[in-house]
Short mmCIF file of C-alpha atoms and ligand atoms in Angstrom, two decimals:
data_model
loop_
_atom_site.label_atom_id
_atom_site.label_comp_id
_atom_site.label_asym_id
_atom_site.label_seq_id
_atom_site.Cartn_x
_atom_site.Cartn_y
_atom_site.Cartn_z
CA MET Z 1127 -6.27 36.08 -15.80
CA THR Z 1128 -9.95 36.35 -16.59
CA THR Z 1129 -12.66 36.79 -13.96
CA THR Z 1130 -16.16 35.44 -14.35
CA ALA Z 1131 -19.18 35.17 -12.12
CA LEU Z 1132 -20.21 31.56 -11.73
CA ASP Z 1133 -22.93 30.44 -14.09
CA PRO Z 1134 -24.20 27.05 -12.89
CA THR Z 1135 -25.32 26.22 -16.42
CA SER Z 1136 -21.93 26.92 -17.96
CA ASN Z 1137 -19.82 24.02 -19.05
CA HIS Z 1138 -16.79 24.34 -16.78
CA SER Z 1139 -16.38 20.62 -16.81
CA GLN Z 1140 -13.14 18.76 -16.29
CA ALA Z 1141 -14.25 16.32 -18.96
CA ALA Z 1142 -14.90 19.13 -21.44
CA ALA Z 1143 -11.47 20.70 -21.01
CA SER Z 1144 -9.13 19.32 -23.65
CA PRO Z 1145 -5.83 17.88 -22.43
CA ASP Z 1146 -4.11 20.66 -24.39
CA HIS Z 1147 -6.12 23.29 -22.59
CA LYS Z 1148 -5.12 22.84 -18.99
CA ARG Z 1149 -6.61 25.48 -16.75
CA VAL Z 1150 -6.91 26.74 -13.22
CA LEU Z 1151 -10.23 27.80 -11.70
CA LEU Z 1152 -9.39 30.28 -8.97
CA LEU Z 1153 -12.27 30.42 -6.53
CA LYS Z 1154 -13.60 33.62 -5.05
CA PRO Z 1155 -14.14 34.31 -2.21
CA ARG Z 1156 -10.99 32.66 -0.90
CA GLY Z 1157 -8.30 33.41 1.66
CA PHE Z 1158 -8.31 36.07 4.36
CA CYS Z 1159 -11.59 36.77 6.15
CA ALA Z 1160 -12.40 39.96 8.03
CA GLY Z 1161 -11.44 38.42 11.40
CA VAL Z 1162 -8.01 37.38 10.15
CA VAL Z 1163 -7.31 40.74 8.49
CA ARG Z 1164 -8.26 42.45 11.75
CA ALA Z 1165 -6.10 40.15 13.90
CA ILE Z 1166 -3.01 40.59 11.71
CA ASP Z 1167 -3.54 44.36 11.57
CA ILE Z 1168 -3.75 44.43 15.37
CA VAL Z 1169 -0.35 42.74 15.74
CA LYS Z 1170 1.25 44.99 13.10
CA ILE Z 1171 -0.19 48.17 14.63
CA ALA Z 1172 0.84 47.08 18.12
CA LEU Z 1173 4.40 46.44 16.93
CA GLU Z 1174 4.57 49.81 15.17
CA THR Z 1175 2.97 51.72 18.04
CA PHE Z 1176 4.55 50.10 21.09
CA GLY Z 1177 7.61 48.48 19.52
CA ALA Z 1178 8.87 44.92 20.06
CA PRO Z 1179 8.53 42.74 21.98
CA ILE Z 1180 4.82 42.14 21.73
CA TYR Z 1181 3.69 38.77 23.06
CA VAL Z 1182 0.95 36.85 21.25
CA ARG Z 1183 -0.87 33.97 22.95
CA ARG Z 1184 -1.07 31.05 20.50
CA GLU Z 1185 -0.86 31.51 16.72
CA ILE Z 1186 -2.63 34.78 15.97
CA VAL Z 1187 -4.27 32.94 13.06
CA HIS Z 1188 -3.62 29.36 12.04
CA ASN Z 1189 -1.11 29.94 9.28
CA ARG Z 1190 2.62 29.28 9.52
CA TYR Z 1191 3.61 31.89 6.91
CA VAL Z 1192 1.68 34.63 8.72
CA VAL Z 1193 3.09 33.64 12.10
CA ASN Z 1194 6.67 33.54 10.80
CA GLU Z 1195 6.27 36.93 9.13
CA LEU Z 1196 5.00 38.53 12.35
CA ALA Z 1197 7.70 36.80 14.42
CA GLU Z 1198 10.31 38.36 12.12
CA LYS Z 1199 8.81 41.78 12.89
CA GLY Z 1200 9.20 41.19 16.63
CA ALA Z 1201 6.07 39.33 17.80
CA ILE Z 1202 6.81 36.61 20.35
CA PHE Z 1203 4.38 33.71 20.16
CA VAL Z 1204 3.71 31.81 23.38
CA HIS Z 1205 1.44 28.91 24.17
CA GLU Z 1206 0.27 29.97 27.61
CA ILE Z 1207 -0.07 33.26 29.47
CA GLU Z 1208 2.38 32.00 32.11
CA GLU Z 1209 5.14 32.38 29.50
CA VAL Z 1210 4.58 36.16 29.25
CA PRO Z 1211 6.72 38.17 31.71
CA ASP Z 1212 4.71 40.14 34.30
CA GLY Z 1213 3.52 43.54 33.16
CA GLN Z 1214 4.20 42.93 29.44
CA ARG Z 1215 1.82 43.49 26.54
CA VAL Z 1216 -0.01 40.42 25.17
CA ILE Z 1217 -2.38 39.92 22.26
CA TYR Z 1218 -5.07 37.23 22.33
CA SER Z 1219 -5.42 35.35 19.04
CA ALA Z 1220 -8.43 35.53 16.69
CA HIS Z 1221 -9.73 32.26 18.17
CA GLY Z 1222 -10.53 33.79 21.56
CA VAL Z 1223 -9.66 32.87 25.15
CA SER Z 1224 -11.47 31.55 28.19
CA PRO Z 1225 -12.26 33.70 31.25
CA ALA Z 1226 -9.51 31.78 33.09
CA VAL Z 1227 -6.94 33.21 30.66
CA ARG Z 1228 -8.31 36.72 31.18
CA GLU Z 1229 -8.04 36.23 34.96
CA MET Z 1230 -4.50 35.00 34.66
CA SER Z 1231 -3.56 38.02 32.54
CA LYS Z 1232 -5.07 40.31 35.16
CA ALA Z 1233 -3.21 38.57 37.97
CA ARG Z 1234 0.06 39.04 36.09
CA ASN Z 1235 -0.70 42.68 35.35
CA LEU Z 1236 -0.45 42.16 31.60
CA LYS Z 1237 -1.48 44.83 29.13
CA VAL Z 1238 -4.01 42.96 27.02
CA ILE Z 1239 -5.00 43.61 23.41
CA ASP Z 1240 -7.85 41.37 22.32
CA ALA Z 1241 -7.77 40.21 18.69
CA THR Z 1242 -10.61 37.72 19.17
CA CYS Z 1243 -12.79 37.71 16.05
CA PRO Z 1244 -16.11 39.44 16.81
CA LEU Z 1245 -17.92 36.37 15.44
CA VAL Z 1246 -16.17 34.18 18.02
CA THR Z 1247 -17.04 36.70 20.75
CA LYS Z 1248 -20.67 36.38 19.67
CA VAL Z 1249 -20.55 32.64 20.44
CA HIS Z 1250 -18.96 33.33 23.86
CA ILE Z 1251 -21.80 35.73 24.66
CA GLU Z 1252 -24.36 33.11 23.66
CA ALA Z 1253 -22.65 30.52 25.89
CA VAL Z 1254 -22.78 32.85 28.89
CA LYS Z 1255 -26.44 33.69 28.18
CA PHE Z 1256 -27.55 30.04 27.93
CA ALA Z 1257 -25.57 29.07 31.03
CA LYS Z 1258 -27.14 31.91 33.03
CA GLN Z 1259 -30.57 30.70 31.93
CA GLY Z 1260 -29.81 27.27 33.40
CA TYR Z 1261 -29.38 25.32 30.15
CA SER Z 1262 -27.09 22.36 29.71
CA LEU Z 1263 -24.90 23.41 26.81
CA VAL Z 1264 -23.75 21.24 23.90
CA LEU Z 1265 -20.85 22.76 22.02
CA ILE Z 1266 -20.38 21.29 18.55
CA GLY Z 1267 -16.74 21.44 17.50
CA HIS Z 1268 -13.24 20.02 17.74
CA ARG Z 1269 -11.97 19.62 21.31
CA ASP Z 1270 -8.35 20.36 20.49
CA HIS Z 1271 -9.08 23.64 18.69
CA ASP Z 1272 -8.16 26.94 20.37
CA GLU Z 1273 -11.64 28.34 19.73
CA ILE Z 1274 -13.41 25.46 21.49
CA GLU Z 1275 -11.02 25.70 24.43
CA GLY Z 1276 -11.97 29.37 24.82
CA THR Z 1277 -15.73 28.97 24.39
CA LEU Z 1278 -15.86 25.91 26.66
CA GLY Z 1279 -14.18 27.98 29.35
CA GLU Z 1280 -17.19 30.33 29.55
CA ALA Z 1281 -19.32 27.71 31.29
CA PRO Z 1282 -17.28 24.52 31.71
CA GLU Z 1283 -19.50 23.07 34.42
CA VAL Z 1284 -22.57 22.88 32.14
CA THR Z 1285 -20.92 22.42 28.73
CA GLN Z 1286 -20.18 19.22 26.83
CA VAL Z 1287 -18.33 19.14 23.50
CA VAL Z 1288 -19.47 16.85 20.69
CA SER Z 1289 -17.71 16.42 17.38
CA ASN Z 1290 -19.85 13.79 15.66
CA VAL Z 1291 -23.27 12.12 15.70
CA ALA Z 1292 -22.03 9.12 17.73
CA GLU Z 1293 -21.09 11.47 20.56
CA VAL Z 1294 -24.60 12.91 20.53
CA ASP Z 1295 -25.97 9.42 21.25
CA ALA Z 1296 -23.77 9.20 24.35
CA LEU Z 1297 -24.79 12.59 25.78
CA GLN Z 1298 -26.33 12.68 29.26
CA VAL Z 1299 -27.89 15.84 30.73
CA PRO Z 1300 -29.80 16.56 33.96
CA ASP Z 1301 -32.90 17.88 32.14
CA PRO Z 1302 -33.41 16.84 28.47
CA ASP Z 1303 -35.97 19.65 28.10
CA HIS Z 1304 -33.45 22.32 29.02
CA VAL Z 1305 -30.61 21.91 26.56
CA ALA Z 1306 -29.01 24.45 24.21
CA TYR Z 1307 -26.39 24.05 21.48
CA LEU Z 1308 -23.74 26.26 19.94
CA THR Z 1309 -21.13 25.53 17.31
CA GLN Z 1310 -17.53 26.35 16.47
CA THR Z 1311 -17.41 29.06 13.77
CA THR Z 1312 -15.35 27.03 11.30
CA LEU Z 1313 -17.19 23.72 11.00
CA SER Z 1314 -18.35 21.87 7.93
CA LEU Z 1315 -21.89 23.07 7.14
CA ASP Z 1316 -22.94 19.51 6.25
CA GLU Z 1317 -21.44 17.92 9.35
CA ALA Z 1318 -22.90 20.57 11.66
CA ARG Z 1319 -26.31 20.10 10.07
CA ASP Z 1320 -26.19 16.33 10.71
CA ILE Z 1321 -25.11 16.80 14.33
CA ILE Z 1322 -27.79 19.44 14.97
CA HIS Z 1323 -30.36 17.09 13.42
CA ALA Z 1324 -29.24 14.29 15.78
CA LEU Z 1325 -29.44 16.68 18.74
CA LYS Z 1326 -33.00 17.68 17.81
CA LEU Z 1327 -34.02 14.03 17.62
CA LYS Z 1328 -32.53 13.33 21.05
CA PHE Z 1329 -33.66 16.58 22.68
CA PRO Z 1330 -36.83 17.79 20.85
CA ASN Z 1331 -36.95 20.99 22.92
CA ILE Z 1332 -33.32 21.93 22.36
CA VAL Z 1333 -32.67 25.60 21.57
CA GLY Z 1334 -29.87 27.13 19.52
CA PRO Z 1335 -28.41 30.48 18.52
CA HIS Z 1336 -30.57 33.11 16.75
CA SER Z 1337 -28.46 32.77 13.64
CA GLN Z 1338 -25.99 29.97 12.94
CA ASP Z 1339 -22.58 30.24 14.57
CA ILE Z 1340 -20.69 29.01 11.51
CA CYS Z 1341 -19.29 32.25 10.16
CA TYR Z 1342 -19.91 33.87 6.78
CA ALA Z 1343 -16.31 33.25 5.64
CA THR Z 1344 -16.40 29.53 6.44
CA GLU Z 1345 -19.76 29.18 4.71
CA ASN Z 1346 -18.83 31.21 1.61
CA ARG Z 1347 -15.59 29.30 0.99
CA GLN Z 1348 -17.39 25.96 1.37
CA VAL Z 1349 -20.19 27.04 -0.97
CA ALA Z 1350 -17.60 28.10 -3.55
CA VAL Z 1351 -15.90 24.68 -3.43
CA ARG Z 1352 -19.27 22.95 -3.58
CA ASN Z 1353 -20.17 24.92 -6.71
CA VAL Z 1354 -16.95 24.29 -8.58
CA ALA Z 1355 -15.51 20.95 -7.37
CA HIS Z 1356 -17.49 18.88 -9.87
CA ASN Z 1357 -15.93 20.87 -12.71
CA ALA Z 1358 -12.39 20.06 -11.61
CA GLY Z 1359 -10.20 16.97 -11.53
CA LEU Z 1360 -8.35 18.26 -8.48
CA VAL Z 1361 -9.02 20.84 -5.75
CA LEU Z 1362 -6.04 22.44 -4.02
CA VAL Z 1363 -6.74 24.26 -0.75
CA VAL Z 1364 -4.01 26.63 0.42
CA GLY Z 1365 -3.84 26.57 4.21
CA SER Z 1366 -2.02 25.14 7.20
CA THR Z 1367 -2.82 21.74 8.68
CA ASN Z 1368 -4.08 23.25 11.96
CA SER Z 1369 -6.54 25.53 10.16
CA SER Z 1370 -10.01 24.14 10.82
CA ASN Z 1371 -11.82 25.95 8.02
CA SER Z 1372 -9.12 24.93 5.50
CA ASN Z 1373 -9.46 21.26 6.42
CA ARG Z 1374 -13.22 21.52 5.98
CA LEU Z 1375 -12.73 22.80 2.41
CA VAL Z 1376 -10.78 19.66 1.53
CA GLU Z 1377 -13.55 17.54 3.04
CA VAL Z 1378 -16.22 19.33 1.00
CA SER Z 1379 -14.31 18.54 -2.17
CA ARG Z 1380 -13.66 14.92 -1.27
CA ASN Z 1381 -17.28 14.39 -0.21
CA LEU Z 1382 -18.27 15.48 -3.71
CA GLY Z 1383 -15.93 12.90 -5.20
CA THR Z 1384 -13.19 15.31 -6.33
CA VAL Z 1385 -9.66 14.67 -5.09
CA GLY Z 1386 -8.62 17.48 -2.75
CA TYR Z 1387 -5.40 18.32 -0.91
CA LEU Z 1388 -4.47 20.84 1.76
CA ILE Z 1389 -1.16 22.51 0.94
CA ASP Z 1390 0.85 25.18 2.75
CA ASN Z 1391 2.43 26.35 -0.53
CA SER Z 1392 3.50 25.14 -3.98
CA GLN Z 1393 6.33 23.05 -2.52
CA ALA Z 1394 3.73 20.72 -1.04
CA ILE Z 1395 2.30 19.84 -4.46
CA ASP Z 1396 3.18 16.34 -5.63
CA PRO Z 1397 3.56 16.53 -9.44
CA ALA Z 1398 1.88 13.11 -9.64
CA TRP Z 1399 -1.39 14.75 -8.50
CA LEU Z 1400 -1.50 16.71 -11.77
CA LYS Z 1401 -1.14 13.69 -14.11
CA GLY Z 1402 -4.26 13.33 -16.27
CA VAL Z 1403 -5.86 16.40 -14.72
CA SER Z 1404 -6.96 19.18 -17.06
CA THR Z 1405 -8.73 21.45 -14.55
CA VAL Z 1406 -7.42 22.35 -11.10
CA ALA Z 1407 -9.59 24.41 -8.75
CA VAL Z 1408 -7.61 26.51 -6.27
CA THR Z 1409 -8.95 28.08 -3.10
CA ALA Z 1410 -7.53 29.15 0.26
CA GLY Z 1411 -8.64 28.93 3.87
CA ALA Z 1412 -9.56 32.07 5.79
CA SER Z 1413 -6.08 32.38 7.33
CA ALA Z 1414 -4.02 31.81 4.15
CA PRO Z 1415 -2.44 34.90 2.53
CA GLU Z 1416 -2.87 35.65 -1.16
CA ILE Z 1417 0.89 35.53 -1.75
CA LEU Z 1418 0.75 31.76 -1.18
CA VAL Z 1419 -2.16 31.41 -3.61
CA GLU Z 1420 -0.12 33.31 -6.21
CA ASP Z 1421 2.79 30.96 -5.55
CA VAL Z 1422 0.54 27.95 -6.21
CA VAL Z 1423 -0.97 29.47 -9.35
CA ASN Z 1424 2.51 30.30 -10.70
CA TYR Z 1425 3.59 26.71 -10.09
CA LEU Z 1426 0.53 25.44 -11.96
CA ARG Z 1427 1.21 27.83 -14.86
CA GLN Z 1428 4.76 26.49 -15.10
CA SER Z 1429 3.30 22.97 -15.06
CA GLY Z 1430 1.27 23.67 -18.19
CA PHE Z 1431 -1.95 25.09 -16.73
CA ALA Z 1432 -1.72 28.18 -18.91
CA SER Z 1433 -5.25 29.51 -18.49
CA VAL Z 1434 -6.26 30.96 -15.10
CA GLU Z 1435 -9.90 31.85 -14.68
CA GLU Z 1436 -11.19 33.46 -11.48
CA VAL Z 1437 -14.64 32.14 -10.67
CA GLU Z 1438 -16.60 34.41 -8.34
CA VAL Z 1439 -19.30 32.42 -6.63
CA MET Z 1440 -20.52 35.30 -4.46
CA PRO Z 1441 -19.33 38.77 -3.46
CA GLU Z 1442 -17.83 39.24 0.01
CA ASN Z 1443 -17.26 42.67 1.53
CA VAL Z 1444 -17.04 42.27 5.31
CA ARG Z 1445 -14.74 44.41 7.48
CA PHE Z 1446 -14.44 44.54 11.27
CA GLY Z 1447 -13.36 47.57 13.31
CA LEU Z 1448 -10.27 47.53 15.50
CA PRO Z 1449 -10.57 46.93 19.27
CA PRO Z 1450 -10.63 49.93 21.66
CA GLU Z 1451 -7.14 49.15 23.01
CA ILE Z 1452 -5.69 49.67 19.52
CA ILE Z 1453 -7.84 52.69 18.62
CA GLN Z 1454 -6.79 54.31 21.87
CA ALA Z 1455 -3.14 53.42 21.28
CA ILE Z 1456 -3.19 54.88 17.79
CA GLY Z 1457 -4.73 58.07 19.20
CA THR Z 1458 -2.06 58.28 21.87
CA ALA Z 1459 0.69 57.68 19.34
CA GLY Z 1460 -0.43 60.58 17.17
CA SER Z 1461 -2.94 59.84 14.45
CA ALA Z 1462 -4.30 56.83 12.62
CA GLU Z 1463 -2.50 58.00 9.47
CA SER Z 1464 0.85 57.70 11.22
CA VAL Z 1465 0.49 53.94 11.43
CA SER Z 1466 0.78 51.96 8.24
CA VAL Z 1467 -0.17 48.29 8.43
CA ARG Z 1468 -0.01 47.34 4.75
FE1 SF4 Q 1744 -13.84 35.19 12.30
FE2 SF4 Q 1744 -14.83 33.34 10.64
FE3 SF4 Q 1744 -12.52 34.49 10.11
FE4 SF4 Q 1744 -12.72 32.79 12.18
S1 SF4 Q 1744 -12.95 32.30 9.99
S2 SF4 Q 1744 -11.65 34.75 12.16
S3 SF4 Q 1744 -14.80 33.27 12.88
S4 SF4 Q 1744 -14.54 35.52 10.20
#
């Protein structure tokens, strides 16, 4: 496999690739983000340090392969806190939880380990701050997503969720001059921009976060697809159907006119998709492990896409520290070196 930095002037075009020279463009950055790495490490360290069972509220990250792997190691995934026996240890997923969940955990005397991504926590803190300042809050995101459920719970009495421009038109607030907005971390950059634009037209004095809430990983993976999609006849996004950021990557590709599909693994590829295609771009959502990307690339190689070129659109070197509960637990167990999570 060759690796190149993306040169926008280079001729990576689908049209230019001869039918005999079928190739894969493997986008970078792709796959695990810092929040997902941290969340998975937390579950693995907790299992090694405390032993099974460790309860995890909701999917730790939205990927079936990851969840199954951790379940095999002894993690027990539950939907609600009420399913965790009193006094047991529970891990909150990377998507965060509402204060009501924290209260419930306290009432049941649970030992909590918080794997909420720090970039989601940042949005929670902003929600609390705006609510305390008396703003009506507009939360841009998908109502059924775990992250929105958690953020909404910070100030439910003053928060309304919108997921498209039409819903902005229908918004009603007590004081149109005292409105703030926040967004889910894994939205489409284009869609969020349009919704924020509509909000600013409706509420000219609306305020927002200091820096955008859409996280670096979501943005970088979308930018990579945007840069490469026009050079490919097909974009394959490795990720699970409930992964918000993975779905957005497919949308970015389709909005640019390139056919895109979300696939959990190579078994989800319909061979008909590859007919007449000489260049396939492959990326992965922030919760999809590299082993599944390798599986897809191997399938494509066996299907005649002999050349695999990694296209690095931008470098990405973000890491998050572990939460105090885990650092403390590692210390109690002996030393950090005694716990191997890889
Ligand atoms: Fe955190 Fe972004 Fe990864 Fe979500 S996608 S876990 S917000 S870094």
